[in-house]
Amino acid sequence: MLRRHGELAQGETSFLLANRDGTRLASSTVQAAFGALRRIAEVHRTASGRQVPRMHDLRHSFAVHSLTAWYRRGADVQRLIPVLSTYLGHSDLEGTKVYLSMTPELLQQASLRFARYAEWGQHA
């Protein structure tokens, strides 16, 4: 069951993916469900492909896409990085840095932000 922020009963623990009783799903359950979804969607490794997508790959994509979207919207990225850490379940920023890969669009968005800052001398 997917939970939305604020949908907790008093004293209940929040897990992004939880059983009906609110307890955390076992990693093996999540991996098995993801494998079944890959098969249903017919996502297979090709002869030239490195491997099939993994749950871990989704975490990387989520982190980079979130960061890129924040830059696009003009959000205060430095303030939001700890939020990203929380989403990923990290207690500090060190664990989150592993998931942040530079993409052409992210580089472009960060460069535009810096150019506006350099030109106008303000946080853009």
XYZ file of C-alpha atoms in Angstrom:
124
model
C 0.000 0.000 0.000
C 1.334 3.436 -0.852
C 0.858 6.058 1.823
C 0.332 9.761 1.374
C 1.885 12.323 3.665
C -0.418 13.012 6.589
C -2.441 9.767 6.373
C -1.187 8.309 9.620
C -3.179 7.427 12.692
C -1.738 8.690 15.951
C 1.298 6.629 16.943
C 1.488 4.877 13.562
C 4.860 4.545 11.841
C 5.146 5.771 8.254
C 6.636 3.598 5.515
C 6.407 4.486 1.840
C 5.617 0.875 0.960
C 3.683 -0.909 3.674
C 1.475 -3.925 4.292
C -2.200 -3.374 5.011
C -1.420 -3.392 8.726
C 1.114 -0.559 8.277
C 4.254 -2.655 8.753
C 7.212 -2.309 6.421
C 7.264 -4.579 3.373
C 10.136 -7.034 3.264
C 12.792 -6.191 0.689
C 12.306 -9.614 -0.919
C 8.576 -8.854 -1.382
C 9.312 -5.536 -3.073
C 11.990 -7.123 -5.297
C 9.657 -9.962 -6.303
C 6.851 -7.517 -7.155
C 9.267 -5.389 -9.194
C 10.474 -8.488 -11.053
C 6.861 -9.450 -11.817
C 6.154 -5.934 -13.105
C 9.215 -6.114 -15.371
C 7.983 -9.416 -16.803
C 4.432 -8.101 -17.317
C 5.807 -4.972 -19.010
C 8.109 -7.226 -21.063
C 11.235 -5.382 -19.976
C 14.030 -7.831 -20.666
C 17.757 -7.626 -21.050
C 18.779 -7.404 -24.695
C 21.914 -8.953 -26.139
C 23.593 -5.522 -26.148
C 22.057 -4.372 -22.859
C 24.011 -4.343 -19.623
C 21.197 -5.551 -17.394
C 17.493 -5.172 -16.674
C 16.411 -2.138 -14.636
C 16.665 -2.634 -10.879
C 14.794 -0.973 -8.025
C 18.068 0.769 -7.230
C 18.012 2.351 -10.709
C 14.625 3.886 -9.912
C 16.129 5.559 -6.839
C 18.845 7.125 -9.037
C 16.273 8.304 -11.580
C 14.021 9.716 -8.855
C 16.893 11.659 -7.283
C 18.157 13.159 -10.546
C 14.683 13.947 -11.894
C 13.702 15.606 -8.601
C 16.817 17.773 -8.607
C 16.326 18.730 -12.267
C 12.663 19.629 -11.682
C 13.594 21.804 -8.714
C 16.140 23.694 -10.826
C 13.551 24.109 -13.610
C 11.027 25.570 -11.158
C 13.575 27.944 -9.673
C 13.306 26.275 -6.261
C 15.899 26.649 -3.508
C 17.775 23.442 -4.302
C 20.154 23.710 -1.340
C 17.178 23.845 1.031
C 15.489 20.895 -0.710
C 18.455 18.480 -0.785
C 17.755 17.376 2.829
C 14.154 16.720 1.741
C 15.471 14.456 -1.018
C 17.584 12.652 1.575
C 14.476 12.061 3.651
C 12.540 10.753 0.630
C 15.361 8.300 -0.043
C 15.431 7.223 3.602
C 18.866 8.633 4.390
C 19.777 10.175 7.716
C 22.446 12.414 6.175
C 23.460 13.903 2.833
C 26.411 11.538 2.307
C 24.127 8.646 1.359
C 22.164 10.864 -1.013
C 25.214 12.067 -2.950
C 25.639 8.548 -4.354
C 22.342 8.942 -6.226
C 23.088 12.308 -7.824
C 24.516 11.833 -11.303
C 25.089 14.713 -13.683
C 22.857 14.580 -16.739
C 22.933 17.007 -19.677
C 19.657 18.614 -18.578
C 20.715 18.895 -14.939
C 24.014 20.474 -16.009
C 22.127 22.907 -18.246
C 19.694 23.885 -15.477
C 22.505 24.387 -12.948
C 24.496 26.404 -15.505
C 21.515 28.654 -16.218
C 21.060 29.207 -12.477
C 24.720 30.132 -12.084
C 24.641 32.432 -15.134
C 21.664 34.330 -13.690
C 23.458 34.597 -10.367
C 26.703 35.794 -11.980
C 24.914 38.312 -14.204
C 22.677 39.811 -11.544
C 24.669 39.046 -8.419
C 21.705 37.495 -6.691
C 20.405 34.026 -5.884
C 18.242 33.140 -8.912
